[in-house]
Amino acid sequence: MWGKLQERQAVLKTEIINRDKVKRKHQTLTEHLEVALHKKQTYWSRLKKEQKDVENLDGFSILQVFRTWTGKQDEIREKELSELATIEAKYREIEKTVTDLEQDIVDIERELDQSRWKSIDMEWETLMKEKEGWIYGNKQLEAARLDELYDQKTFLTSSSREITEAISAGHEAKIALRRALKSLDGAKDYSTWDTFLGGGLIATSLKHSKLDESENAIHAAQRSLQKFQTELLDIQQINAENLSVERDGFVTFADYIFDDIFSAWSTHSKINNSIDHINETISSLEHTTVQLEEQLKGDQEMLYNIGIEIAKIIEQ
């Protein structure tokens, strides 16, 4: 009888944990969307300003004539165009991020609206009353120990699942980062042709095409890192005392990359800076994944020992 009550509790507890996880994810996504919308508005304002600055350079003025004579006009124009390219890339990235987050929120709200979760809190209260009635008339010490063991088992099972999902998300993010790295390597090659071999229209066009391709690859990597960060947040909420991982740097990954690529996109030195940053992110990702794998191994060993102790109590 007690064993069946505990099994029902484990099933219900797992469902409650799953529901609460989805609720937390909904809250996190909503907060991320709020931040992204604010950044989108900020980047839009800056984009309009940079576009106006470039347009002003094309207008006639005595100062511009003087700058042309002194050779300063081209230098100023290159600086303004670089700033415009940087903010335009960031704006396109945040636009994609907003779209992704809005779709994620729609999906998560659909998941929250499941019929099996509507009565789960009432089922839990009913079960607790049944258990209380059983304990008063039976072996209280054994029941209390089983209670403790089943709670530990439920906690560790949930923790192991969250860690496994985070490890999987980490592997996906690593693949996306390597794709971005490969794409940037291609852009760097074309940038080398453009800079050192005279360039020309074809080389410049190919370089910009590769940078556009890199932009898409970077967005995919940013989305994967965002998912990984969300999974890490779940783990730290469940297992805060036993697991400490760095995750804040994953969220702002794309901003750093676009600062480097487009701040001086006529040279390949800035692309090298972006490549270095991606390699650093991959190293951080691998370090975090190793921590997760160590934690998962420890959880699984504890689950095995708990299973043995539960069996002994039930079979005695």
CSV table of C-alpha atoms in Angstrom, one decimal:
chain,number,residue,atom,x,y,z
A,1,MET,CA,0.0,0.0,0.0
A,2,TRP,CA,2.7,2.5,1.1
A,3,GLY,CA,4.8,1.6,-2.0
A,4,LYS,CA,1.9,2.4,-4.3
A,5,LEU,CA,1.3,5.7,-2.5
A,6,GLN,CA,5.0,6.6,-3.0
A,7,GLU,CA,4.9,5.7,-6.7
A,8,ARG,CA,1.9,7.9,-7.2
A,9,GLN,CA,3.7,10.7,-5.3
A,10,ALA,CA,6.8,10.3,-7.5
A,11,VAL,CA,4.7,10.5,-10.7
A,12,LEU,CA,2.8,13.6,-9.5
A,13,LYS,CA,6.0,15.2,-8.2
A,14,THR,CA,7.6,14.7,-11.5
A,15,GLU,CA,4.7,16.3,-13.3
A,16,ILE,CA,4.7,19.3,-10.9
A,17,ILE,CA,8.4,19.8,-11.5
A,18,ASN,CA,7.8,19.7,-15.2
A,19,ARG,CA,5.0,22.2,-15.0
A,20,ASP,CA,7.0,24.5,-12.8
A,21,LYS,CA,9.9,24.2,-15.2
A,22,VAL,CA,7.7,25.3,-18.1
A,23,LYS,CA,6.4,28.2,-15.9
A,24,ARG,CA,9.9,29.3,-15.1
A,25,LYS,CA,10.9,29.1,-18.8
A,26,HIS,CA,7.9,31.2,-19.7
A,27,GLN,CA,8.9,33.8,-17.2
A,28,THR,CA,12.5,33.8,-18.4
A,29,LEU,CA,11.5,34.1,-22.1
A,30,THR,CA,9.1,37.0,-21.2
A,31,GLU,CA,12.0,38.8,-19.4
A,32,HIS,CA,14.3,38.1,-22.4
A,33,LEU,CA,11.7,39.5,-24.8
A,34,GLU,CA,11.3,42.6,-22.8
A,35,VAL,CA,15.0,43.2,-22.8
A,36,ALA,CA,15.2,42.4,-26.6
A,37,LEU,CA,12.4,44.8,-27.4
A,38,HIS,CA,14.2,47.6,-25.5
A,39,LYS,CA,17.4,46.8,-27.4
A,40,LYS,CA,15.6,46.8,-30.7
A,41,GLN,CA,14.2,50.3,-30.0
A,42,THR,CA,17.6,51.5,-29.0
A,43,TYR,CA,19.3,50.0,-32.0
A,44,TRP,CA,16.6,51.4,-34.3
A,45,SER,CA,17.2,54.9,-32.9
A,46,ARG,CA,21.0,54.6,-33.3
A,47,LEU,CA,20.5,53.2,-36.8
A,48,LYS,CA,18.5,56.2,-37.9
A,49,LYS,CA,21.2,58.5,-36.4
A,50,GLU,CA,24.0,56.7,-38.2
A,51,GLN,CA,22.1,56.8,-41.5
A,52,LYS,CA,21.6,60.5,-41.1
A,53,ASP,CA,25.3,61.0,-40.4
A,54,VAL,CA,26.2,59.2,-43.6
A,55,GLU,CA,23.6,61.2,-45.6
A,56,ASN,CA,25.0,64.4,-44.2
A,57,LEU,CA,28.4,63.5,-45.5
A,58,ASP,CA,27.0,63.4,-49.0
A,59,GLY,CA,25.5,66.9,-48.8
A,60,PHE,CA,27.5,70.0,-49.9
A,61,SER,CA,29.3,72.2,-47.5
A,62,ILE,CA,32.5,74.3,-47.4
A,63,LEU,CA,33.7,72.1,-44.6
A,64,GLN,CA,33.4,69.0,-46.8
A,65,VAL,CA,35.2,70.7,-49.6
A,66,PHE,CA,38.0,71.5,-47.2
A,67,ARG,CA,38.1,67.9,-45.9
A,68,THR,CA,38.3,66.6,-49.5
A,69,TRP,CA,41.3,68.8,-50.2
A,70,THR,CA,43.0,67.7,-47.0
A,71,GLY,CA,42.2,64.0,-47.6
A,72,LYS,CA,40.0,63.7,-44.4
A,73,GLN,CA,36.7,63.2,-46.1
A,74,ASP,CA,37.3,59.6,-47.1
A,75,GLU,CA,38.6,58.8,-43.7
A,76,ILE,CA,35.5,60.2,-42.0
A,77,ARG,CA,33.2,58.5,-44.5
A,78,GLU,CA,34.8,55.1,-43.8
A,79,LYS,CA,34.4,55.6,-40.1
A,80,GLU,CA,30.7,56.5,-40.4
A,81,LEU,CA,30.0,53.6,-42.8
A,82,SER,CA,31.7,51.2,-40.3
A,83,GLU,CA,29.6,52.5,-37.5
A,84,LEU,CA,26.5,52.2,-39.7
A,85,ALA,CA,27.3,48.6,-40.6
A,86,THR,CA,27.9,47.7,-37.0
A,87,ILE,CA,24.6,49.0,-35.7
A,88,GLU,CA,22.7,47.7,-38.8
A,89,ALA,CA,24.0,44.2,-38.1
A,90,LYS,CA,23.0,44.4,-34.4
A,91,TYR,CA,19.6,45.6,-35.4
A,92,ARG,CA,19.0,42.7,-37.8
A,93,GLU,CA,20.2,40.3,-35.1
A,94,ILE,CA,17.9,41.7,-32.4
A,95,GLU,CA,15.0,41.6,-34.9
A,96,LYS,CA,15.5,37.9,-35.4
A,97,THR,CA,15.9,37.4,-31.7
A,98,VAL,CA,12.6,39.1,-31.0
A,99,THR,CA,10.8,36.9,-33.6
A,100,ASP,CA,12.3,33.8,-32.1
A,101,LEU,CA,11.4,34.7,-28.6
A,102,GLU,CA,7.8,35.6,-29.5
A,103,GLN,CA,7.4,32.2,-31.2
A,104,ASP,CA,9.0,30.5,-28.2
A,105,ILE,CA,6.5,32.2,-25.9
A,106,VAL,CA,3.6,31.1,-28.1
A,107,ASP,CA,4.9,27.5,-27.9
A,108,ILE,CA,5.4,27.5,-24.2
A,109,GLU,CA,1.9,29.0,-23.5
A,110,ARG,CA,0.5,26.1,-25.6
A,111,GLU,CA,2.4,23.7,-23.5
A,112,LEU,CA,1.2,25.2,-20.3
A,113,ASP,CA,-2.4,24.8,-21.3
A,114,GLN,CA,-2.4,21.1,-20.9
A,115,SER,CA,-5.4,19.4,-19.3
A,116,ARG,CA,-3.3,17.1,-17.1
A,117,TRP,CA,-1.8,20.0,-15.3
A,118,LYS,CA,-5.1,21.8,-14.4
A,119,SER,CA,-6.0,19.4,-11.5
A,120,ILE,CA,-2.5,18.4,-10.5
A,121,ASP,CA,-2.4,20.5,-7.3
A,122,MET,CA,-5.7,19.1,-6.1
A,123,GLU,CA,-4.5,15.5,-6.8
A,124,TRP,CA,-1.4,16.3,-4.7
A,125,GLU,CA,-3.4,17.5,-1.8
A,126,THR,CA,-5.6,14.3,-2.0
A,127,LEU,CA,-2.6,12.1,-2.0
A,128,MET,CA,-1.0,13.8,1.0
A,129,LYS,CA,-4.2,13.2,3.0
A,130,GLU,CA,-4.2,9.5,2.0
A,131,LYS,CA,-0.5,9.2,3.1
A,132,GLU,CA,-1.2,10.9,6.4
A,133,GLY,CA,-4.0,8.5,7.2
A,134,TRP,CA,-1.8,5.5,6.4
A,135,ILE,CA,1.1,6.7,8.5
A,136,TYR,CA,-1.1,7.0,11.7
A,137,GLY,CA,-1.9,3.3,11.6
A,138,ASN,CA,1.3,1.7,10.3
A,139,LYS,CA,5.1,1.6,10.5
A,140,GLN,CA,6.0,5.2,10.9
A,141,LEU,CA,9.8,4.9,11.0
A,142,GLU,CA,10.0,2.9,7.8
A,143,ALA,CA,7.4,5.1,6.1
A,144,ALA,CA,9.3,8.2,7.1
A,145,ARG,CA,12.6,6.8,5.7
A,146,LEU,CA,10.8,5.8,2.5
A,147,ASP,CA,9.4,9.3,2.2
A,148,GLU,CA,12.8,10.7,2.5
A,149,LEU,CA,14.3,8.3,-0.1
A,150,TYR,CA,11.5,8.9,-2.6
A,151,ASP,CA,11.9,12.6,-2.3
A,152,GLN,CA,15.6,12.3,-3.0
A,153,LYS,CA,14.9,10.0,-5.9
A,154,THR,CA,12.4,12.4,-7.4
A,155,PHE,CA,14.8,15.3,-6.9
A,156,LEU,CA,17.8,13.5,-8.5
A,157,THR,CA,15.7,12.1,-11.4
A,158,SER,CA,14.6,15.7,-12.2
A,159,SER,CA,18.1,17.0,-11.8
A,160,SER,CA,19.6,14.3,-14.0
A,161,ARG,CA,17.0,15.0,-16.7
A,162,GLU,CA,17.7,18.8,-16.6
A,163,ILE,CA,21.5,18.2,-16.7
A,164,THR,CA,21.1,15.8,-19.7
A,165,GLU,CA,19.0,18.4,-21.5
A,166,ALA,CA,21.6,21.0,-20.8
A,167,ILE,CA,24.4,18.8,-22.0
A,168,SER,CA,22.5,18.1,-25.2
A,169,ALA,CA,21.8,21.9,-25.7
A,170,GLY,CA,25.5,22.5,-25.1
A,171,HIS,CA,26.5,20.0,-27.8
A,172,GLU,CA,24.1,21.7,-30.2
A,173,ALA,CA,25.5,25.1,-29.4
A,174,LYS,CA,29.0,23.9,-29.9
A,175,ILE,CA,28.0,22.6,-33.4
A,176,ALA,CA,26.5,26.0,-34.2
A,177,LEU,CA,29.6,27.8,-33.0
A,178,ARG,CA,31.8,25.7,-35.2
A,179,ARG,CA,29.6,26.5,-38.2
A,180,ALA,CA,29.9,30.2,-37.4
A,181,LEU,CA,33.7,29.7,-37.1
A,182,LYS,CA,33.9,28.0,-40.5
A,183,SER,CA,31.8,30.8,-42.0
A,184,LEU,CA,34.0,33.5,-40.6
A,185,ASP,CA,37.1,31.7,-41.8
A,186,GLY,CA,35.6,31.9,-45.3
A,187,ALA,CA,34.9,35.6,-44.8
A,188,LYS,CA,38.5,36.1,-43.6
A,189,ASP,CA,39.9,34.4,-46.7
A,190,TYR,CA,37.9,36.8,-49.0
A,191,SER,CA,38.9,39.7,-46.9
A,192,THR,CA,42.6,38.7,-47.4
A,193,TRP,CA,42.1,38.8,-51.1
A,194,ASP,CA,40.4,42.1,-50.9
A,195,THR,CA,43.0,43.7,-48.7
A,196,PHE,CA,46.3,42.3,-50.0
A,197,LEU,CA,45.6,41.3,-53.6
A,198,GLY,CA,44.0,44.5,-54.8
A,199,GLY,CA,40.4,43.3,-54.3
A,200,GLY,CA,38.1,44.8,-56.9
A,201,LEU,CA,34.4,44.5,-57.3
A,202,ILE,CA,34.3,40.6,-57.4
A,203,ALA,CA,36.5,40.1,-54.3
A,204,THR,CA,34.6,42.7,-52.3
A,205,SER,CA,31.2,41.3,-53.3
A,206,LEU,CA,32.3,37.8,-52.3
A,207,LYS,CA,33.6,39.1,-49.0
A,208,HIS,CA,30.3,40.8,-48.2
A,209,SER,CA,28.4,37.7,-49.3
A,210,LYS,CA,30.4,35.7,-46.8
A,211,LEU,CA,29.8,38.2,-44.1
A,212,ASP,CA,26.1,37.9,-44.7
A,213,GLU,CA,26.4,34.2,-44.4
A,214,SER,CA,28.4,34.6,-41.2
A,215,GLU,CA,25.7,36.9,-39.8
A,216,ASN,CA,23.1,34.1,-40.2
A,217,ALA,CA,25.5,31.5,-38.7
A,218,ILE,CA,26.2,33.8,-35.7
A,219,HIS,CA,22.4,34.3,-35.1
A,220,ALA,CA,22.0,30.5,-35.1
A,221,ALA,CA,24.8,30.2,-32.6
A,222,GLN,CA,23.3,32.9,-30.5
A,223,ARG,CA,20.0,31.1,-30.4
A,224,SER,CA,21.6,27.9,-29.4
A,225,LEU,CA,23.6,29.6,-26.7
A,226,GLN,CA,20.3,31.2,-25.5
A,227,LYS,CA,18.7,27.8,-25.2
A,228,PHE,CA,21.8,26.5,-23.4
A,229,GLN,CA,21.6,29.4,-21.0
A,230,THR,CA,18.0,28.7,-20.3
A,231,GLU,CA,18.7,25.0,-19.5
A,232,LEU,CA,21.5,26.1,-17.1
A,233,LEU,CA,19.1,28.4,-15.3
A,234,ASP,CA,16.8,25.5,-14.7
A,235,ILE,CA,19.6,23.4,-13.3
A,236,GLN,CA,20.8,26.1,-11.0
A,237,GLN,CA,17.3,26.7,-9.6
A,238,ILE,CA,17.0,22.9,-8.9
A,239,ASN,CA,20.5,22.2,-7.8
A,240,ALA,CA,22.0,25.6,-6.7
A,241,GLU,CA,24.1,24.3,-3.9
A,242,ASN,CA,25.9,21.5,-5.8
A,243,LEU,CA,26.5,23.1,-9.2
A,244,SER,CA,28.0,26.5,-10.2
A,245,VAL,CA,28.5,27.4,-13.8
A,246,GLU,CA,29.1,30.6,-15.7
A,247,ARG,CA,26.3,31.5,-18.1
A,248,ASP,CA,25.9,35.2,-18.4
A,249,GLY,CA,28.5,35.5,-21.2
A,250,PHE,CA,26.5,33.3,-23.5
A,251,VAL,CA,23.6,35.7,-23.7
A,252,THR,CA,25.6,38.7,-25.1
A,253,PHE,CA,27.7,36.6,-27.5
A,254,ALA,CA,26.4,38.2,-30.7
A,255,ASP,CA,26.9,41.8,-29.6
A,256,TYR,CA,30.7,41.1,-29.1
A,257,ILE,CA,31.0,39.4,-32.5
A,258,PHE,CA,29.2,42.2,-34.4
A,259,ASP,CA,31.3,44.8,-32.7
A,260,ASP,CA,34.4,43.1,-34.1
A,261,ILE,CA,33.3,42.1,-37.6
A,262,PHE,CA,31.7,45.3,-38.7
A,263,SER,CA,33.7,47.9,-36.9
A,264,ALA,CA,36.3,47.8,-39.6
A,265,TRP,CA,35.0,45.3,-42.1
A,266,SER,CA,37.4,46.4,-44.9
A,267,THR,CA,40.2,44.5,-43.1
A,268,HIS,CA,40.4,41.0,-41.9
A,269,SER,CA,42.0,41.8,-38.5
A,270,LYS,CA,38.6,42.4,-36.9
A,271,ILE,CA,37.3,39.1,-38.3
A,272,ASN,CA,40.3,37.4,-36.5
A,273,ASN,CA,39.1,39.1,-33.3
A,274,SER,CA,35.7,37.6,-33.8
A,275,ILE,CA,37.2,34.2,-34.5
A,276,ASP,CA,39.2,34.4,-31.3
A,277,HIS,CA,36.0,35.3,-29.3
A,278,ILE,CA,34.1,32.3,-30.8
A,279,ASN,CA,37.0,30.0,-29.8
A,280,GLU,CA,36.9,31.5,-26.3
A,281,THR,CA,33.1,30.8,-26.1
A,282,ILE,CA,33.7,27.3,-27.3
A,283,SER,CA,36.3,26.8,-24.5
A,284,SER,CA,33.9,28.2,-21.9
A,285,LEU,CA,31.1,25.9,-23.3
A,286,GLU,CA,33.3,22.8,-23.1
A,287,HIS,CA,34.3,23.7,-19.5
A,288,THR,CA,30.7,24.1,-18.5
A,289,THR,CA,29.8,20.8,-20.2
A,290,VAL,CA,32.5,18.9,-18.3
A,291,GLN,CA,31.1,20.3,-15.0
A,292,LEU,CA,27.6,19.1,-16.1
A,293,GLU,CA,28.8,15.6,-17.0
A,294,GLU,CA,30.6,15.3,-13.6
A,295,GLN,CA,27.4,16.4,-11.8
A,296,LEU,CA,25.3,13.9,-13.9
A,297,LYS,CA,27.7,11.1,-13.0
A,298,GLY,CA,27.3,11.9,-9.3
A,299,ASP,CA,23.5,12.1,-9.5
A,300,GLN,CA,23.3,8.7,-11.2
A,301,GLU,CA,25.5,7.0,-8.6
A,302,MET,CA,23.3,8.4,-5.8
A,303,LEU,CA,20.1,7.2,-7.7
A,304,TYR,CA,21.6,3.7,-7.9
A,305,ASN,CA,22.3,3.6,-4.1
A,306,ILE,CA,18.8,5.0,-3.3
A,307,GLY,CA,17.2,2.3,-5.4
A,308,ILE,CA,19.0,-0.4,-3.5
A,309,GLU,CA,17.9,1.0,-0.1
A,310,ILE,CA,14.3,1.4,-1.2
A,311,ALA,CA,14.2,-2.2,-2.4
A,312,LYS,CA,15.6,-3.4,1.0
A,313,ILE,CA,13.0,-1.6,3.0
A,314,ILE,CA,10.1,-2.8,0.8
A,315,GLU,CA,11.3,-6.4,0.7
A,316,GLN,CA,12.0,-6.9,4.4
